[in-house]
Amino acid sequence: MGVIVVPVGDVPVGVVQRMSQSYGRRWSIPIEVRAPVPIDRALVDPHRRQVVAERALLWLETQFARQAPGRVVVGVFADDLYSAERSWKFAFSIRKRRSGAPGLAVMSTARMKEEFYGHQPNEALLADRFGKMLAKNLGVLFVGVPLNDDPNSVMYRSVLSLDDLDRMTIGLDGRPLAR
């Protein structure tokens, strides 16, 4: 039992590795970060130029989860992400629970990056944002922590903006997140 993190596309692999190792140690979760894989362009909606979360979840399941039964699989995409089933313009992450098997999650670092908004790169801020969404996915899919209505918690159910993401300061265990 454990977690596999799969970087997809031009993901900041150093950030993914550091934050995965950090949270894995903090909460005693065995996490394996795989080598980056190229994005399958069939996952991208050509009109929106965004990864379709539902396609990406199915792809993760067929390409990785079936070969690693008993493990949660998290795909981290460099491309922007949206859900075809929701009316959102984008998503930082979407999860899928599977009957009798560990869940899956897809994440996107695109809108977590300052460059997306025309600002200078800030790796520390990217790591903080990525770590929070990773923690939320680990909390739901691996630890079984319920979502809540506290906007300061990484388990906050309604993360709809960078402001929401940046506001989160409390970890899975109720302790402040390291900054």
mmCIF file with all atom_site columns, C-alpha atoms in Angstrom:
data_model
loop_
_atom_site.group_PDB
_atom_site.id
_atom_site.type_symbol
_atom_site.label_atom_id
_atom_site.label_alt_id
_atom_site.label_comp_id
_atom_site.label_asym_id
_atom_site.label_entity_id
_atom_site.label_seq_id
_atom_site.pdbx_PDB_ins_code
_atom_site.Cartn_x
_atom_site.Cartn_y
_atom_site.Cartn_z
_atom_site.occupancy
_atom_site.B_iso_or_equiv
_atom_site.pdbx_formal_charge
_atom_site.auth_seq_id
_atom_site.auth_comp_id
_atom_site.auth_asym_id
_atom_site.auth_atom_id
_atom_site.pdbx_PDB_model_num
ATOM 1   C CA . MET A 1 1   ? 0.000   0.000  0.000   1.00 0.00 ? 1   MET A CA 1
ATOM 2   C CA . GLY A 1 2   ? 1.268   3.439  -0.807  1.00 0.00 ? 2   GLY A CA 1
ATOM 3   C CA . VAL A 1 3   ? 1.121   6.237  -3.335  1.00 0.00 ? 3   VAL A CA 1
ATOM 4   C CA . ILE A 1 4   ? 2.560   6.591  -6.826  1.00 0.00 ? 4   ILE A CA 1
ATOM 5   C CA . VAL A 1 5   ? 3.041   10.128 -8.155  1.00 0.00 ? 5   VAL A CA 1
ATOM 6   C CA . VAL A 1 6   ? 3.401   10.384 -11.937 1.00 0.00 ? 6   VAL A CA 1
ATOM 7   C CA . PRO A 1 7   ? 4.719   13.668 -13.388 1.00 0.00 ? 7   PRO A CA 1
ATOM 8   C CA . VAL A 1 8   ? 3.186   14.207 -16.846 1.00 0.00 ? 8   VAL A CA 1
ATOM 9   C CA . GLY A 1 9   ? 4.674   16.631 -19.340 1.00 0.00 ? 9   GLY A CA 1
ATOM 10  C CA . ASP A 1 10  ? 6.979   19.504 -18.404 1.00 0.00 ? 10  ASP A CA 1
ATOM 11  C CA . VAL A 1 11  ? 6.216   19.351 -14.674 1.00 0.00 ? 11  VAL A CA 1
ATOM 12  C CA . PRO A 1 12  ? 8.656   20.896 -12.171 1.00 0.00 ? 12  PRO A CA 1
ATOM 13  C CA . VAL A 1 13  ? 9.914   17.465 -11.086 1.00 0.00 ? 13  VAL A CA 1
ATOM 14  C CA . GLY A 1 14  ? 12.154  18.832 -8.323  1.00 0.00 ? 14  GLY A CA 1
ATOM 15  C CA . VAL A 1 15  ? 9.163   20.460 -6.623  1.00 0.00 ? 15  VAL A CA 1
ATOM 16  C CA . VAL A 1 16  ? 7.074   17.303 -7.050  1.00 0.00 ? 16  VAL A CA 1
ATOM 17  C CA . GLN A 1 17  ? 9.831   15.128 -5.540  1.00 0.00 ? 17  GLN A CA 1
ATOM 18  C CA . ARG A 1 18  ? 10.595  17.455 -2.616  1.00 0.00 ? 18  ARG A CA 1
ATOM 19  C CA . MET A 1 19  ? 6.979   17.980 -1.594  1.00 0.00 ? 19  MET A CA 1
ATOM 20  C CA . SER A 1 20  ? 6.070   14.303 -2.048  1.00 0.00 ? 20  SER A CA 1
ATOM 21  C CA . GLN A 1 21  ? 9.002   13.232 0.138   1.00 0.00 ? 21  GLN A CA 1
ATOM 22  C CA . SER A 1 22  ? 8.263   15.923 2.711   1.00 0.00 ? 22  SER A CA 1
ATOM 23  C CA . TYR A 1 23  ? 4.597   15.016 3.145   1.00 0.00 ? 23  TYR A CA 1
ATOM 24  C CA . GLY A 1 24  ? 5.326   11.306 2.905   1.00 0.00 ? 24  GLY A CA 1
ATOM 25  C CA . ARG A 1 25  ? 7.722   11.604 5.867   1.00 0.00 ? 25  ARG A CA 1
ATOM 26  C CA . ARG A 1 26  ? 5.450   13.930 7.810   1.00 0.00 ? 26  ARG A CA 1
ATOM 27  C CA . TRP A 1 27  ? 2.445   11.599 7.637   1.00 0.00 ? 27  TRP A CA 1
ATOM 28  C CA . SER A 1 28  ? 4.279   8.243  7.245   1.00 0.00 ? 28  SER A CA 1
ATOM 29  C CA . ILE A 1 29  ? 2.937   7.648  3.747   1.00 0.00 ? 29  ILE A CA 1
ATOM 30  C CA . PRO A 1 30  ? 5.132   5.619  1.378   1.00 0.00 ? 30  PRO A CA 1
ATOM 31  C CA . ILE A 1 31  ? 5.302   7.712  -1.807  1.00 0.00 ? 31  ILE A CA 1
ATOM 32  C CA . GLU A 1 32  ? 7.099   6.766  -5.001  1.00 0.00 ? 32  GLU A CA 1
ATOM 33  C CA . VAL A 1 33  ? 7.649   9.525  -7.556  1.00 0.00 ? 33  VAL A CA 1
ATOM 34  C CA . ARG A 1 34  ? 8.002   8.010  -11.023 1.00 0.00 ? 34  ARG A CA 1
ATOM 35  C CA . ALA A 1 35  ? 10.083  9.367  -13.880 1.00 0.00 ? 35  ALA A CA 1
ATOM 36  C CA . PRO A 1 36  ? 8.215   11.975 -15.951 1.00 0.00 ? 36  PRO A CA 1
ATOM 37  C CA . VAL A 1 37  ? 6.168   10.725 -18.888 1.00 0.00 ? 37  VAL A CA 1
ATOM 38  C CA . PRO A 1 38  ? 5.092   12.678 -21.978 1.00 0.00 ? 38  PRO A CA 1
ATOM 39  C CA . ILE A 1 39  ? 1.512   13.809 -22.136 1.00 0.00 ? 39  ILE A CA 1
ATOM 40  C CA . ASP A 1 40  ? -0.846  11.884 -24.345 1.00 0.00 ? 40  ASP A CA 1
ATOM 41  C CA . ARG A 1 41  ? -2.333  14.669 -26.493 1.00 0.00 ? 41  ARG A CA 1
ATOM 42  C CA . ALA A 1 42  ? -5.629  12.720 -26.662 1.00 0.00 ? 42  ALA A CA 1
ATOM 43  C CA . LEU A 1 43  ? -6.160  13.867 -23.037 1.00 0.00 ? 43  LEU A CA 1
ATOM 44  C CA . VAL A 1 44  ? -6.312  17.510 -24.132 1.00 0.00 ? 44  VAL A CA 1
ATOM 45  C CA . ASP A 1 45  ? -9.455  19.251 -25.380 1.00 0.00 ? 45  ASP A CA 1
ATOM 46  C CA . PRO A 1 46  ? -8.176  20.980 -28.559 1.00 0.00 ? 46  PRO A CA 1
ATOM 47  C CA . HIS A 1 47  ? -10.648 23.865 -28.292 1.00 0.00 ? 47  HIS A CA 1
ATOM 48  C CA . ARG A 1 48  ? -9.994  24.673 -24.640 1.00 0.00 ? 48  ARG A CA 1
ATOM 49  C CA . ARG A 1 49  ? -6.329  23.604 -24.712 1.00 0.00 ? 49  ARG A CA 1
ATOM 50  C CA . GLN A 1 50  ? -6.799  22.007 -21.292 1.00 0.00 ? 50  GLN A CA 1
ATOM 51  C CA . VAL A 1 51  ? -6.457  18.450 -20.046 1.00 0.00 ? 51  VAL A CA 1
ATOM 52  C CA . VAL A 1 52  ? -9.875  16.856 -19.573 1.00 0.00 ? 52  VAL A CA 1
ATOM 53  C CA . ALA A 1 53  ? -9.783  15.500 -16.008 1.00 0.00 ? 53  ALA A CA 1
ATOM 54  C CA . GLU A 1 54  ? -12.068 12.562 -16.703 1.00 0.00 ? 54  GLU A CA 1
ATOM 55  C CA . ARG A 1 55  ? -9.924  11.410 -19.646 1.00 0.00 ? 55  ARG A CA 1
ATOM 56  C CA . ALA A 1 56  ? -6.773  11.830 -17.558 1.00 0.00 ? 56  ALA A CA 1
ATOM 57  C CA . LEU A 1 57  ? -8.229  9.777  -14.684 1.00 0.00 ? 57  LEU A CA 1
ATOM 58  C CA . LEU A 1 58  ? -9.110  6.937  -17.057 1.00 0.00 ? 58  LEU A CA 1
ATOM 59  C CA . TRP A 1 59  ? -5.633  7.134  -18.621 1.00 0.00 ? 59  TRP A CA 1
ATOM 60  C CA . LEU A 1 60  ? -3.998  6.995  -15.155 1.00 0.00 ? 60  LEU A CA 1
ATOM 61  C CA . GLU A 1 61  ? -6.112  4.000  -14.262 1.00 0.00 ? 61  GLU A CA 1
ATOM 62  C CA . THR A 1 62  ? -5.232  2.038  -17.405 1.00 0.00 ? 62  THR A CA 1
ATOM 63  C CA . GLN A 1 63  ? -1.568  3.060  -17.604 1.00 0.00 ? 63  GLN A CA 1
ATOM 64  C CA . PHE A 1 64  ? -0.549  2.962  -13.927 1.00 0.00 ? 64  PHE A CA 1
ATOM 65  C CA . ALA A 1 65  ? -3.176  1.912  -11.395 1.00 0.00 ? 65  ALA A CA 1
ATOM 66  C CA . ARG A 1 66  ? -3.840  -1.537 -12.847 1.00 0.00 ? 66  ARG A CA 1
ATOM 67  C CA . GLN A 1 67  ? -0.108  -2.348 -12.658 1.00 0.00 ? 67  GLN A CA 1
ATOM 68  C CA . ALA A 1 68  ? 0.043   -1.150 -9.039  1.00 0.00 ? 68  ALA A CA 1
ATOM 69  C CA . PRO A 1 69  ? -2.969  -2.609 -7.245  1.00 0.00 ? 69  PRO A CA 1
ATOM 70  C CA . GLY A 1 70  ? -3.396  -1.374 -3.723  1.00 0.00 ? 70  GLY A CA 1
ATOM 71  C CA . ARG A 1 71  ? -1.769  1.978  -4.414  1.00 0.00 ? 71  ARG A CA 1
ATOM 72  C CA . VAL A 1 72  ? -3.213  5.446  -4.824  1.00 0.00 ? 72  VAL A CA 1
ATOM 73  C CA . VAL A 1 73  ? -2.061  7.026  -8.110  1.00 0.00 ? 73  VAL A CA 1
ATOM 74  C CA . VAL A 1 74  ? -1.673  10.795 -8.523  1.00 0.00 ? 74  VAL A CA 1
ATOM 75  C CA . GLY A 1 75  ? -0.940  12.243 -11.956 1.00 0.00 ? 75  GLY A CA 1
ATOM 76  C CA . VAL A 1 76  ? 0.669   15.692 -11.912 1.00 0.00 ? 76  VAL A CA 1
ATOM 77  C CA . PHE A 1 77  ? 0.194   17.562 -15.186 1.00 0.00 ? 77  PHE A CA 1
ATOM 78  C CA . ALA A 1 78  ? 2.002   20.669 -16.399 1.00 0.00 ? 78  ALA A CA 1
ATOM 79  C CA . ASP A 1 79  ? -0.972  21.475 -18.645 1.00 0.00 ? 79  ASP A CA 1
ATOM 80  C CA . ASP A 1 80  ? -4.040  23.295 -17.383 1.00 0.00 ? 80  ASP A CA 1
ATOM 81  C CA . LEU A 1 81  ? -6.890  21.052 -16.213 1.00 0.00 ? 81  LEU A CA 1
ATOM 82  C CA . TYR A 1 82  ? -10.678 21.188 -16.278 1.00 0.00 ? 82  TYR A CA 1
ATOM 83  C CA . SER A 1 83  ? -13.569 18.851 -15.640 1.00 0.00 ? 83  SER A CA 1
ATOM 84  C CA . ALA A 1 84  ? -16.017 18.156 -18.469 1.00 0.00 ? 84  ALA A CA 1
ATOM 85  C CA . GLU A 1 85  ? -18.584 17.177 -15.817 1.00 0.00 ? 85  GLU A CA 1
ATOM 86  C CA . ARG A 1 86  ? -18.463 20.475 -13.916 1.00 0.00 ? 86  ARG A CA 1
ATOM 87  C CA . SER A 1 87  ? -19.003 24.056 -15.010 1.00 0.00 ? 87  SER A CA 1
ATOM 88  C CA . TRP A 1 88  ? -15.628 25.238 -13.683 1.00 0.00 ? 88  TRP A CA 1
ATOM 89  C CA . LYS A 1 89  ? -13.193 27.101 -15.939 1.00 0.00 ? 89  LYS A CA 1
ATOM 90  C CA . PHE A 1 90  ? -10.320 25.081 -14.463 1.00 0.00 ? 90  PHE A CA 1
ATOM 91  C CA . ALA A 1 91  ? -9.410  22.747 -11.622 1.00 0.00 ? 91  ALA A CA 1
ATOM 92  C CA . PHE A 1 92  ? -6.292  22.419 -9.512  1.00 0.00 ? 92  PHE A CA 1
ATOM 93  C CA . SER A 1 93  ? -7.182  18.774 -8.914  1.00 0.00 ? 93  SER A CA 1
ATOM 94  C CA . ILE A 1 94  ? -9.910  16.172 -9.406  1.00 0.00 ? 94  ILE A CA 1
ATOM 95  C CA . ARG A 1 95  ? -10.153 12.879 -7.536  1.00 0.00 ? 95  ARG A CA 1
ATOM 96  C CA . LYS A 1 96  ? -11.869 9.597  -8.319  1.00 0.00 ? 96  LYS A CA 1
ATOM 97  C CA . ARG A 1 97  ? -12.740 6.944  -5.794  1.00 0.00 ? 97  ARG A CA 1
ATOM 98  C CA . ARG A 1 98  ? -12.838 3.391  -7.129  1.00 0.00 ? 98  ARG A CA 1
ATOM 99  C CA . SER A 1 99  ? -14.932 0.593  -5.730  1.00 0.00 ? 99  SER A CA 1
ATOM 100 C CA . GLY A 1 100 ? -12.714 -1.932 -3.976  1.00 0.00 ? 100 GLY A CA 1
ATOM 101 C CA . ALA A 1 101 ? -9.510  -0.173 -5.061  1.00 0.00 ? 101 ALA A CA 1
ATOM 102 C CA . PRO A 1 102 ? -7.480  2.866  -4.033  1.00 0.00 ? 102 PRO A CA 1
ATOM 103 C CA . GLY A 1 103 ? -8.451  6.132  -5.641  1.00 0.00 ? 103 GLY A CA 1
ATOM 104 C CA . LEU A 1 104 ? -6.884  8.268  -8.320  1.00 0.00 ? 104 LEU A CA 1
ATOM 105 C CA . ALA A 1 105 ? -6.205  11.978 -8.598  1.00 0.00 ? 105 ALA A CA 1
ATOM 106 C CA . VAL A 1 106 ? -5.077  14.329 -11.316 1.00 0.00 ? 106 VAL A CA 1
ATOM 107 C CA . MET A 1 107 ? -3.460  17.641 -10.497 1.00 0.00 ? 107 MET A CA 1
ATOM 108 C CA . SER A 1 108 ? -2.255  20.563 -12.573 1.00 0.00 ? 108 SER A CA 1
ATOM 109 C CA . THR A 1 109 ? 0.604   22.887 -11.694 1.00 0.00 ? 109 THR A CA 1
ATOM 110 C CA . ALA A 1 110 ? -0.282  25.329 -14.508 1.00 0.00 ? 110 ALA A CA 1
ATOM 111 C CA . ARG A 1 111 ? -2.314  27.830 -12.464 1.00 0.00 ? 111 ARG A CA 1
ATOM 112 C CA . MET A 1 112 ? -0.176  27.310 -9.370  1.00 0.00 ? 112 MET A CA 1
ATOM 113 C CA . LYS A 1 113 ? 2.730   28.978 -11.179 1.00 0.00 ? 113 LYS A CA 1
ATOM 114 C CA . GLU A 1 114 ? 3.193   32.724 -10.998 1.00 0.00 ? 114 GLU A CA 1
ATOM 115 C CA . GLU A 1 115 ? 4.229   32.712 -14.670 1.00 0.00 ? 115 GLU A CA 1
ATOM 116 C CA . PHE A 1 116 ? 0.669   31.754 -15.629 1.00 0.00 ? 116 PHE A CA 1
ATOM 117 C CA . TYR A 1 117 ? -0.400  35.228 -14.447 1.00 0.00 ? 117 TYR A CA 1
ATOM 118 C CA . GLY A 1 118 ? 2.513   37.088 -16.070 1.00 0.00 ? 118 GLY A CA 1
ATOM 119 C CA . HIS A 1 119 ? 4.636   37.284 -12.896 1.00 0.00 ? 119 HIS A CA 1
ATOM 120 C CA . GLN A 1 120 ? 8.192   36.181 -12.230 1.00 0.00 ? 120 GLN A CA 1
ATOM 121 C CA . PRO A 1 121 ? 8.670   32.492 -11.363 1.00 0.00 ? 121 PRO A CA 1
ATOM 122 C CA . ASN A 1 122 ? 8.533   31.725 -7.637  1.00 0.00 ? 122 ASN A CA 1
ATOM 123 C CA . GLU A 1 123 ? 9.501   28.129 -6.911  1.00 0.00 ? 123 GLU A CA 1
ATOM 124 C CA . ALA A 1 124 ? 8.870   28.453 -3.160  1.00 0.00 ? 124 ALA A CA 1
ATOM 125 C CA . LEU A 1 125 ? 5.300   29.613 -3.769  1.00 0.00 ? 125 LEU A CA 1
ATOM 126 C CA . LEU A 1 126 ? 4.758   26.878 -6.363  1.00 0.00 ? 126 LEU A CA 1
ATOM 127 C CA . ALA A 1 127 ? 6.041   24.255 -3.895  1.00 0.00 ? 127 ALA A CA 1
ATOM 128 C CA . ASP A 1 128 ? 3.715   25.585 -1.190  1.00 0.00 ? 128 ASP A CA 1
ATOM 129 C CA . ARG A 1 129 ? 0.686   25.482 -3.482  1.00 0.00 ? 129 ARG A CA 1
ATOM 130 C CA . PHE A 1 130 ? 1.517   22.100 -4.957  1.00 0.00 ? 130 PHE A CA 1
ATOM 131 C CA . GLY A 1 131 ? 2.156   20.664 -1.497  1.00 0.00 ? 131 GLY A CA 1
ATOM 132 C CA . LYS A 1 132 ? -1.252  21.784 -0.258  1.00 0.00 ? 132 LYS A CA 1
ATOM 133 C CA . MET A 1 133 ? -3.131  20.146 -3.115  1.00 0.00 ? 133 MET A CA 1
ATOM 134 C CA . LEU A 1 134 ? -1.020  17.011 -2.800  1.00 0.00 ? 134 LEU A CA 1
ATOM 135 C CA . ALA A 1 135 ? -1.775  16.926 0.935   1.00 0.00 ? 135 ALA A CA 1
ATOM 136 C CA . LYS A 1 136 ? -5.489  17.264 0.246   1.00 0.00 ? 136 LYS A CA 1
ATOM 137 C CA . ASN A 1 137 ? -5.407  14.369 -2.226  1.00 0.00 ? 137 ASN A CA 1
ATOM 138 C CA . LEU A 1 138 ? -3.380  12.219 0.183   1.00 0.00 ? 138 LEU A CA 1
ATOM 139 C CA . GLY A 1 139 ? -5.803  13.101 2.964   1.00 0.00 ? 139 GLY A CA 1
ATOM 140 C CA . VAL A 1 140 ? -8.861  12.057 0.996   1.00 0.00 ? 140 VAL A CA 1
ATOM 141 C CA . LEU A 1 141 ? -7.498  9.058  -0.901  1.00 0.00 ? 141 LEU A CA 1
ATOM 142 C CA . PHE A 1 142 ? -4.874  7.547  1.387   1.00 0.00 ? 142 PHE A CA 1
ATOM 143 C CA . VAL A 1 143 ? -5.543  8.646  4.956   1.00 0.00 ? 143 VAL A CA 1
ATOM 144 C CA . GLY A 1 144 ? -9.340  8.939  4.738   1.00 0.00 ? 144 GLY A CA 1
ATOM 145 C CA . VAL A 1 145 ? -9.607  12.422 6.255   1.00 0.00 ? 145 VAL A CA 1
ATOM 146 C CA . PRO A 1 146 ? -12.981 14.000 5.432   1.00 0.00 ? 146 PRO A CA 1
ATOM 147 C CA . LEU A 1 147 ? -13.280 17.302 3.607   1.00 0.00 ? 147 LEU A CA 1
ATOM 148 C CA . ASN A 1 148 ? -14.365 20.236 5.756   1.00 0.00 ? 148 ASN A CA 1
ATOM 149 C CA . ASP A 1 149 ? -15.598 23.842 5.616   1.00 0.00 ? 149 ASP A CA 1
ATOM 150 C CA . ASP A 1 150 ? -12.540 25.451 7.273   1.00 0.00 ? 150 ASP A CA 1
ATOM 151 C CA . PRO A 1 151 ? -10.899 27.649 4.608   1.00 0.00 ? 151 PRO A CA 1
ATOM 152 C CA . ASN A 1 152 ? -7.598  27.425 6.518   1.00 0.00 ? 152 ASN A CA 1
ATOM 153 C CA . SER A 1 153 ? -7.438  23.618 6.299   1.00 0.00 ? 153 SER A CA 1
ATOM 154 C CA . VAL A 1 154 ? -5.861  21.658 3.450   1.00 0.00 ? 154 VAL A CA 1
ATOM 155 C CA . MET A 1 155 ? -9.046  19.591 3.621   1.00 0.00 ? 155 MET A CA 1
ATOM 156 C CA . TYR A 1 156 ? -11.190 22.605 2.674   1.00 0.00 ? 156 TYR A CA 1
ATOM 157 C CA . ARG A 1 157 ? -13.794 21.334 0.242   1.00 0.00 ? 157 ARG A CA 1
ATOM 158 C CA . SER A 1 158 ? -14.148 24.456 -1.942  1.00 0.00 ? 158 SER A CA 1
ATOM 159 C CA . VAL A 1 159 ? -10.734 25.409 -3.318  1.00 0.00 ? 159 VAL A CA 1
ATOM 160 C CA . LEU A 1 160 ? -11.816 27.502 -6.295  1.00 0.00 ? 160 LEU A CA 1
ATOM 161 C CA . SER A 1 161 ? -9.067  30.117 -6.555  1.00 0.00 ? 161 SER A CA 1
ATOM 162 C CA . LEU A 1 162 ? -5.447  30.868 -5.749  1.00 0.00 ? 162 LEU A CA 1
ATOM 163 C CA . ASP A 1 163 ? -6.678  32.908 -2.783  1.00 0.00 ? 163 ASP A CA 1
ATOM 164 C CA . ASP A 1 164 ? -8.378  29.779 -1.425  1.00 0.00 ? 164 ASP A CA 1
ATOM 165 C CA . LEU A 1 165 ? -5.241  27.725 -2.012  1.00 0.00 ? 165 LEU A CA 1
ATOM 166 C CA . ASP A 1 166 ? -2.919  30.320 -0.469  1.00 0.00 ? 166 ASP A CA 1
ATOM 167 C CA . ARG A 1 167 ? -5.164  30.715 2.600   1.00 0.00 ? 167 ARG A CA 1
ATOM 168 C CA . MET A 1 168 ? -4.768  27.070 3.642   1.00 0.00 ? 168 MET A CA 1
ATOM 169 C CA . THR A 1 169 ? -2.296  26.773 6.524   1.00 0.00 ? 169 THR A CA 1
ATOM 170 C CA . ILE A 1 170 ? -3.468  23.752 8.550   1.00 0.00 ? 170 ILE A CA 1
ATOM 171 C CA . GLY A 1 171 ? -2.318  20.224 7.642   1.00 0.00 ? 171 GLY A CA 1
ATOM 172 C CA . LEU A 1 172 ? -4.039  16.848 7.770   1.00 0.00 ? 172 LEU A CA 1
ATOM 173 C CA . ASP A 1 173 ? -3.059  16.428 11.401  1.00 0.00 ? 173 ASP A CA 1
ATOM 174 C CA . GLY A 1 174 ? -4.400  19.826 12.516  1.00 0.00 ? 174 GLY A CA 1
ATOM 175 C CA . ARG A 1 175 ? -0.877  21.226 12.851  1.00 0.00 ? 175 ARG A CA 1
ATOM 176 C CA . PRO A 1 176 ? 0.338   24.232 10.883  1.00 0.00 ? 176 PRO A CA 1
ATOM 177 C CA . LEU A 1 177 ? 1.926   23.415 7.550   1.00 0.00 ? 177 LEU A CA 1
ATOM 178 C CA . ALA A 1 178 ? 5.640   24.119 7.326   1.00 0.00 ? 178 ALA A CA 1
ATOM 179 C CA . ARG A 1 179 ? 6.335   27.256 5.337   1.00 0.00 ? 179 ARG A CA 1
#
